[in-house]
Coordinates of C-alpha atoms and ligand atoms in Angstrom, one line a residue:
X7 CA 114.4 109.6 -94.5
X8 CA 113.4 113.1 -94.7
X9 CA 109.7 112.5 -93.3
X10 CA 109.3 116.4 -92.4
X11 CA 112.2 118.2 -94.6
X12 CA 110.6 121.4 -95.9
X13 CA 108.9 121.4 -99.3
X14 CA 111.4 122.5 -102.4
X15 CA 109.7 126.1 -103.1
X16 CA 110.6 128.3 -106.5
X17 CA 113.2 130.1 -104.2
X18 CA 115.1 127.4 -102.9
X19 CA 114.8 126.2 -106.4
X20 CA 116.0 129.2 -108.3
X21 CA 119.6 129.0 -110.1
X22 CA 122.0 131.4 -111.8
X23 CA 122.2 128.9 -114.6
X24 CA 119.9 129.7 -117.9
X25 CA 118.0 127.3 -119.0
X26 CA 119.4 125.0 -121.9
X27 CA 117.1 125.4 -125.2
X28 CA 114.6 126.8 -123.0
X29 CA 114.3 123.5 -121.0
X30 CA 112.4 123.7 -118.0
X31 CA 110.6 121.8 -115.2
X32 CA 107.1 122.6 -113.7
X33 CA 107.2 121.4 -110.5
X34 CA 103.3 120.1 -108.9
X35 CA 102.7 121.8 -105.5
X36 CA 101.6 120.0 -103.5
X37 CA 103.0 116.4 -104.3
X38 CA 104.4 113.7 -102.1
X39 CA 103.5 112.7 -98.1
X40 CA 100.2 113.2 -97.4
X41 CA 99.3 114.0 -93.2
X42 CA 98.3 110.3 -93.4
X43 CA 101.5 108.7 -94.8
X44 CA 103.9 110.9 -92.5
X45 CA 102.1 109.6 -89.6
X46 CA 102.4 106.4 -90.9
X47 CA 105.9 106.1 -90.8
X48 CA 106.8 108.4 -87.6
X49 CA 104.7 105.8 -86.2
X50 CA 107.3 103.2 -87.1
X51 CA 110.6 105.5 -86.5
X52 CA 109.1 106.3 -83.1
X53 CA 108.4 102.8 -82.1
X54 CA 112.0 101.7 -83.6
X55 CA 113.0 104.3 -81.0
X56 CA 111.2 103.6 -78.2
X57 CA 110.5 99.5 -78.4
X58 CA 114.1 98.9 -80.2
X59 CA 114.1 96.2 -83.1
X60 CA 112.0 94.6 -84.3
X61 CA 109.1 95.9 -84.8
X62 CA 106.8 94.0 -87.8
X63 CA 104.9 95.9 -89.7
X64 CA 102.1 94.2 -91.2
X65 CA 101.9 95.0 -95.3
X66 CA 103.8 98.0 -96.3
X67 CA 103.1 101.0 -93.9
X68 CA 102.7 102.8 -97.5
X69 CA 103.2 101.8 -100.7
X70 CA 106.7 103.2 -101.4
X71 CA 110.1 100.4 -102.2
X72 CA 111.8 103.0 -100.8
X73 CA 110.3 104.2 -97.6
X74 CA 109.8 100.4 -96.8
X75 CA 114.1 99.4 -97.6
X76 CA 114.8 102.6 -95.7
X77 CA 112.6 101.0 -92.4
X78 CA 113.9 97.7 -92.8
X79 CA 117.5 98.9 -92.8
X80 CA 116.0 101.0 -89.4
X81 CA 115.0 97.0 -88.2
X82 CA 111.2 96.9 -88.8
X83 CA 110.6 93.4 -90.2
X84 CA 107.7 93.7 -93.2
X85 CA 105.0 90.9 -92.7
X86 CA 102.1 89.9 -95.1
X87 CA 99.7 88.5 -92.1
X88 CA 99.7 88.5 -88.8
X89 CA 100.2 84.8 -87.9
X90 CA 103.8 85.9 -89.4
X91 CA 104.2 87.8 -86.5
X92 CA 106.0 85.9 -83.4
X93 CA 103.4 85.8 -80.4
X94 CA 103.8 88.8 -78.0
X95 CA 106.0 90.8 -80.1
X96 CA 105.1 94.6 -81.6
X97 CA 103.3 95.0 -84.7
X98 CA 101.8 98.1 -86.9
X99 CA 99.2 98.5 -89.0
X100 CA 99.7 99.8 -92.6
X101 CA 98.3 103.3 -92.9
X102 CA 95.8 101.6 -95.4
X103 CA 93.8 100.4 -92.8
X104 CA 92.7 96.5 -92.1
X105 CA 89.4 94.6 -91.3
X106 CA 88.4 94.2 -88.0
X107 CA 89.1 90.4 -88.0
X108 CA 93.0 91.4 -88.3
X109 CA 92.1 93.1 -84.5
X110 CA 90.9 90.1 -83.6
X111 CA 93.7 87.6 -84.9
X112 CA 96.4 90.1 -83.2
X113 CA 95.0 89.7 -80.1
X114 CA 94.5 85.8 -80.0
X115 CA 98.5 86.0 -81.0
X116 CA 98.6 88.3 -77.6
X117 CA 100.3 90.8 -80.3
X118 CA 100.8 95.0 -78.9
X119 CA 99.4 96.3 -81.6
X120 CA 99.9 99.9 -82.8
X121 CA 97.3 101.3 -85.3
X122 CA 98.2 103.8 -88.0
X123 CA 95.5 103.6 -90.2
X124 CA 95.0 107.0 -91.6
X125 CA 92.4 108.6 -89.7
X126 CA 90.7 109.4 -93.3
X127 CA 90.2 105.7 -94.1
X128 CA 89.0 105.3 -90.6
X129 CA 86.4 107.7 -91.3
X130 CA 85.3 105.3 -94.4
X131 CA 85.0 102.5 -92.3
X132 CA 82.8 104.3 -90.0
X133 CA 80.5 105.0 -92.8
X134 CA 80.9 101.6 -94.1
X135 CA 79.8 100.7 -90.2
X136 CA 76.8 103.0 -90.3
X137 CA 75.3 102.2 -93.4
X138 CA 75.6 98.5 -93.1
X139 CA 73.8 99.2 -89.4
X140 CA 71.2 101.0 -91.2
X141 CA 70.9 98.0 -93.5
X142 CA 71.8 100.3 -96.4
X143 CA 73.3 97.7 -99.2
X144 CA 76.7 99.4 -99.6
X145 CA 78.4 100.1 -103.1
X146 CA 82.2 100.6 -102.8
X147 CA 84.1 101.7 -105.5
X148 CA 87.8 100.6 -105.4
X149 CA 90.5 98.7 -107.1
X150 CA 90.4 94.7 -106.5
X151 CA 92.4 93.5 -103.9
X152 CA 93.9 96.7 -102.8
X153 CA 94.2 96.4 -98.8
X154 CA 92.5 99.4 -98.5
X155 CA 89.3 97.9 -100.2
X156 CA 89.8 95.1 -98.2
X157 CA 89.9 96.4 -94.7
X158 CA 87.0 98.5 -95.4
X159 CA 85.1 95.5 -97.2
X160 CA 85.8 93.9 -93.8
X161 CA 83.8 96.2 -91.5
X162 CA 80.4 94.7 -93.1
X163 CA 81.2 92.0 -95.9
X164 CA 77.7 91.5 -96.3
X165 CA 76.5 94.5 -97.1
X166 CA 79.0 95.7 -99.2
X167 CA 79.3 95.3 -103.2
X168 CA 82.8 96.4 -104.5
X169 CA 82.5 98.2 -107.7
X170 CA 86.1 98.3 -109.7
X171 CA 85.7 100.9 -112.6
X172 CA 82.3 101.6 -114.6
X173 CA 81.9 98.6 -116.3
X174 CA 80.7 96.6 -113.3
X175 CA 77.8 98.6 -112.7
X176 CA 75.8 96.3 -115.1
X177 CA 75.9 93.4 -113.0
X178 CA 75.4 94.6 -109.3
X179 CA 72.5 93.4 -107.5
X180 CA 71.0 95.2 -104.2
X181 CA 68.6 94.1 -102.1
X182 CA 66.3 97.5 -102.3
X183 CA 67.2 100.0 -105.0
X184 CA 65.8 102.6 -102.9
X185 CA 68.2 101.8 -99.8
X186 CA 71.7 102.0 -101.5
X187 CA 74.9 104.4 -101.1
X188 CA 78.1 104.7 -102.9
X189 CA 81.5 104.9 -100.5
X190 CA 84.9 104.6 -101.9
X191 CA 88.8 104.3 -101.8
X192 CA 90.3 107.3 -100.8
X193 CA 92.9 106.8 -103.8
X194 CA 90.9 106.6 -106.7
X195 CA 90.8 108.7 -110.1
X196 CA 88.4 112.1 -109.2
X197 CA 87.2 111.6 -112.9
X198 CA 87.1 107.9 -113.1
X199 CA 84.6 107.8 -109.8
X200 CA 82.8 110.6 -111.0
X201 CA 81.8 108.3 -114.3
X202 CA 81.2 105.3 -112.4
X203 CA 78.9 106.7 -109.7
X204 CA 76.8 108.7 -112.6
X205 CA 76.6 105.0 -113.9
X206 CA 75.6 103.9 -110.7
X207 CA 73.0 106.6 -110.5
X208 CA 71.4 105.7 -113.6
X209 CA 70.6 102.3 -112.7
X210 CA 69.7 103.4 -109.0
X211 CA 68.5 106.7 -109.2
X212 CA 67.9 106.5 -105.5
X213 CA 71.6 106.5 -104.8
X214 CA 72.9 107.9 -102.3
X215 CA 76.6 109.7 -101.5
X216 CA 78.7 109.4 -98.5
X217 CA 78.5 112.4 -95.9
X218 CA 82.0 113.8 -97.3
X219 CA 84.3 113.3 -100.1
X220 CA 85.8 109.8 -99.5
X221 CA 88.5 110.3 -101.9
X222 CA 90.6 112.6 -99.6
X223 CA 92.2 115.9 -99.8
X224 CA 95.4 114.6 -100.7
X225 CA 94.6 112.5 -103.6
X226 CA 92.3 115.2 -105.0
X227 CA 95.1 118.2 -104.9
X228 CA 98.1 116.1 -106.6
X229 CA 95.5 115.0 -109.4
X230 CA 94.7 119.0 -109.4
X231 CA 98.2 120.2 -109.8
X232 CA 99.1 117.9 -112.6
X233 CA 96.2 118.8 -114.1
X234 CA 97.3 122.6 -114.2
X235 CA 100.3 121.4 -116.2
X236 CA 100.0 118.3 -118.2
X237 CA 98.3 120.3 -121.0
X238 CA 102.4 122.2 -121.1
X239 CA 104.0 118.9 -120.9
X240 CA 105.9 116.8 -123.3
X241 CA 106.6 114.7 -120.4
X242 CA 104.8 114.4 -116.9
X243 CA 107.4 112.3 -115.0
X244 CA 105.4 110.8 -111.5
X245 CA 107.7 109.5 -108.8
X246 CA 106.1 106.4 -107.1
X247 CA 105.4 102.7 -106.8
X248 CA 104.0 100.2 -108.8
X249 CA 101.2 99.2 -106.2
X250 CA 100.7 102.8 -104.9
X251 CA 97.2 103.2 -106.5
X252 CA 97.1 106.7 -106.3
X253 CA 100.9 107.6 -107.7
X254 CA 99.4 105.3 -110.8
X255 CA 96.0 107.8 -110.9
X256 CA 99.3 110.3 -111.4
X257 CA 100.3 108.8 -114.4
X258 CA 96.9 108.3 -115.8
X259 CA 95.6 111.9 -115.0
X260 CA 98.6 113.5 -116.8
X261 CA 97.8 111.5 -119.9
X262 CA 93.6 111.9 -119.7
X263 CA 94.7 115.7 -119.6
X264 CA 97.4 116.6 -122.7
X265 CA 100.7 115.3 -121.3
X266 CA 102.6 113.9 -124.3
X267 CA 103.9 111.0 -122.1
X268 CA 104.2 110.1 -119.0
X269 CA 106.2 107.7 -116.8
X270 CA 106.3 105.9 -113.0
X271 CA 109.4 105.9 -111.7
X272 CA 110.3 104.6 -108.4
X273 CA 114.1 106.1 -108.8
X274 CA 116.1 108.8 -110.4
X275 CA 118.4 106.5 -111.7
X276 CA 114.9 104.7 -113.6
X277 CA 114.6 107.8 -116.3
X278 CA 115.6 106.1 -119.2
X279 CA 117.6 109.3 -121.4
X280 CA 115.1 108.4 -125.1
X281 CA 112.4 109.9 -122.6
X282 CA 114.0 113.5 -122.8
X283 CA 114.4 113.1 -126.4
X284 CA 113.0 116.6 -128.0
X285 CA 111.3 117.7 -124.8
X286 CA 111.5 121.0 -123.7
X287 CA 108.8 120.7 -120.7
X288 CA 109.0 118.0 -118.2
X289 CA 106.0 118.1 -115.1
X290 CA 107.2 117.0 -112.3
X291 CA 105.1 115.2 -109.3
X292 CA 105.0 112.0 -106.7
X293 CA 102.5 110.5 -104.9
X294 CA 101.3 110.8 -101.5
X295 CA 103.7 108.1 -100.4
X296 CA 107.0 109.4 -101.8
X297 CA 109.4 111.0 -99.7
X298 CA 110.3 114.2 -101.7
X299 CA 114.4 113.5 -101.6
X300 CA 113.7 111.2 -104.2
X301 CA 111.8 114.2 -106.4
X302 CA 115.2 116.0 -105.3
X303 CA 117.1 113.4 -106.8
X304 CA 114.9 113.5 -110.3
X305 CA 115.7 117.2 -110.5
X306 CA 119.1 116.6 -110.2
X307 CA 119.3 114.5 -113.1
X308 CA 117.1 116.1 -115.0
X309 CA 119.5 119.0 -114.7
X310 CA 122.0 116.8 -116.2
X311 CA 120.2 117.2 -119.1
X312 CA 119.6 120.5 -119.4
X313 CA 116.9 121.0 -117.4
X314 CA 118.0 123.8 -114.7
X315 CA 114.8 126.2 -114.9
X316 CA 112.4 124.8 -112.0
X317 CA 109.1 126.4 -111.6
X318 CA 106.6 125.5 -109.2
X319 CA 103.2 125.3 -110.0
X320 CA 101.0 125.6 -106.9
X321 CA 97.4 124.1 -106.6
X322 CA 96.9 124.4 -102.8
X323 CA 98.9 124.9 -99.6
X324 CA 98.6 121.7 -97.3
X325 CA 98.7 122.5 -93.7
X326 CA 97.1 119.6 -92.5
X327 CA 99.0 117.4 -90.4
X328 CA 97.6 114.2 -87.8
X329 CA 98.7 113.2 -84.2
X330 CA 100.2 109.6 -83.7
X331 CA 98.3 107.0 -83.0
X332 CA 97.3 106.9 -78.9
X333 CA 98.1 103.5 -78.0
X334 CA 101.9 105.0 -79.2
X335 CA 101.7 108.6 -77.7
X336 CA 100.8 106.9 -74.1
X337 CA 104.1 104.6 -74.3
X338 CA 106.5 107.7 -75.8
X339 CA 104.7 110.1 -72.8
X340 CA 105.4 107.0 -69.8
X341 CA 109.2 106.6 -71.2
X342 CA 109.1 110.6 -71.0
X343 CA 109.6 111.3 -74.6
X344 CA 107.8 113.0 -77.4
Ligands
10G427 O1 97.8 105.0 -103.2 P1 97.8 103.8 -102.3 O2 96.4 103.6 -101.6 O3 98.1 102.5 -103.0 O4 98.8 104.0 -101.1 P2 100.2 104.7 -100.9 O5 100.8 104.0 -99.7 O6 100.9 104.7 -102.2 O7 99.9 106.2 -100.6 C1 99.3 106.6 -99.4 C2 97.9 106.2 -99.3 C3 97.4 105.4 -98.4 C4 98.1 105.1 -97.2 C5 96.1 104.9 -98.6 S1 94.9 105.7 -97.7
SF4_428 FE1 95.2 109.5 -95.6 FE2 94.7 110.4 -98.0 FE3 97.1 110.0 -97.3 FE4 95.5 107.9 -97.7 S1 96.2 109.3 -99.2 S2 97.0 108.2 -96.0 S3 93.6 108.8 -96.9 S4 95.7 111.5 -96.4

């Protein structure tokens, strides 16, 4: 997997070939990994390396069929709890983050554990841990059931209130309505938040906001770039998973802002050819967990049909990149490697 192969850029890009009927691609700069979701999966190449197989994994490290086949293939063995996890053996945490009681259950299994929570849902749980110390009653917006939601939820269940989407403002309850703050999933919709918290406000005008943007940088600049473009598009195509909520926020963005249609797709091979039928300008994007040969792949078949004129549309440059976990970077430094 090509965890750090250089972005596609409009020169690598560029091709002798015109452009059939004017067909063309605009490309989303930035798209794909995120600093989080690279980590995320180094973290399990390197401890392949180091500890040899297997290593278990608990949930998907990120929420890509492909990243998770190609790591299985590697010999990292994907478990939905811990208790799946033999006693003593190796196990990483999904960059989504978990509750605290998952800490506690690895350790009564005497489990190493390795941790690669993001460091920017790691900051949300700290918040989560300060406001629920303050006694603040805590209003987080996120999907249902996403495991994000749930490992935050976990660092103070009762103090915090999930909040899925603007119509379940109506029936939240708090304690105080002068001692209440909003937090959220880093993955959300920019717009779709930005709706439910104004419904929040209006029933607590008191509300407060967290300290910095919970939905992170990442999320933010792919729903930015498509944004630039979907207006252009007959089709926005968004490489990603099902269950990756913010490759889904792709999708939905694209359409909110003047994309004629818009598809996930998981695959090159999943662009069904009545898509392409009298389009002229296809966007291009992934989400933060898609490696970006699979992008490399869509471009390839989309210049099957036609489509050899690539231009990349930039929103921001992404330099931001995060060290491996420590409890990792101590064993890789004792066994003298990087
Ligand atoms: O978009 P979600 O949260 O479903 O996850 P993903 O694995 O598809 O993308 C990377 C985002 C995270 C690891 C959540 S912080
Ligand atoms: Fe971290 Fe954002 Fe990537 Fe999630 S999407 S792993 S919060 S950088």
């Amino acid at each position: 997997m090509d965890s750090h192969a250089p972005d596609l850029t409009a020169q690598a890009l560029a091709t002798d070939v015109p452009a059939a009927d004017g067909k063309k691609i605009l490309l989303a700069n930035p798209r794909g990994y995120c600093a989080g979701v690279d980590r995320a999966v180094v973290t399990v190449e390197k401890a392949l390396e180091l500890y040899g197989a297997p290593v278990y994994v608990r949930k998907q490290i990120v929420h890509n069929v492909h990243v998770v086949r190609t790591l299985e293939e590697r010999g990292a063995i994907f478990v939905e709890e811990t208790e799946e996890v033999p006693e003593g053996s190796i196990v990483v945490f999904s960059a989504h983050g978990v509750a605290p009681v998952v800490h506690e259950e690895a350790k009564v299994r005497n489990l190493k554990t390795i941790d690669a929570t993001c460091p920017l849902v790691t900051k949300v749980h700290l918040e989560a841990r300060r406001f629920a110390s303050d006694d603040y009653d805590i209003l987080l917006i996120g999907h249902e059931g996403h495991e994000e939601v749930i490992g935050t939820s976990g660092e103070a269940p009762e103090h915090i209130h999930l909040i899925d989407g603007p119509e379940d403002v109506a029936n939240v309850q708090v304690r105080d309505p002068a001692k209440v703050v909003w937090l959220s999933q880093t993955t959300l919709s920019v717009d779709e938040t930005m709706r439910t918290v104004a419904a929040l406000r209006e029933k607590f005008p008191d509300l407060i906001s967290p300290p910095s943007d919970d939905i992170c940088y990442a999320t933010q600049n792919r729903q930015l770039a498509v944004k630039r473009f979907a207006g252009d598009c007959d089709l926005v195509l968004v490489v990603g998973s099902r269950n990756s909520s913010n490759s889904v926020r792709l999708v939905e963005v694209a359409l909110e802002s003047g994309a004629r249609s818009s598809y996930l797709i998981d695959y090159p091979k999943d662009i069904q050819p009545e898509w392409l039928d009298g389009v002229r300008t296809v966007g291009l994007t992934s989400g933060a967990s898609v490696p970006d040969e699979l992008v490399r792949g869509v471009i390839d078949v989309l210049g099957e049909h036609g489509f050899q004129d690539v231009e990349v549309v930039t929103e921001a440059e992404e330099r931001l990149t995060f060290s491996l976990p420590q409890e990792l970077k101590r064993d890789l430094r004792a066994a003298g490697r990087r």
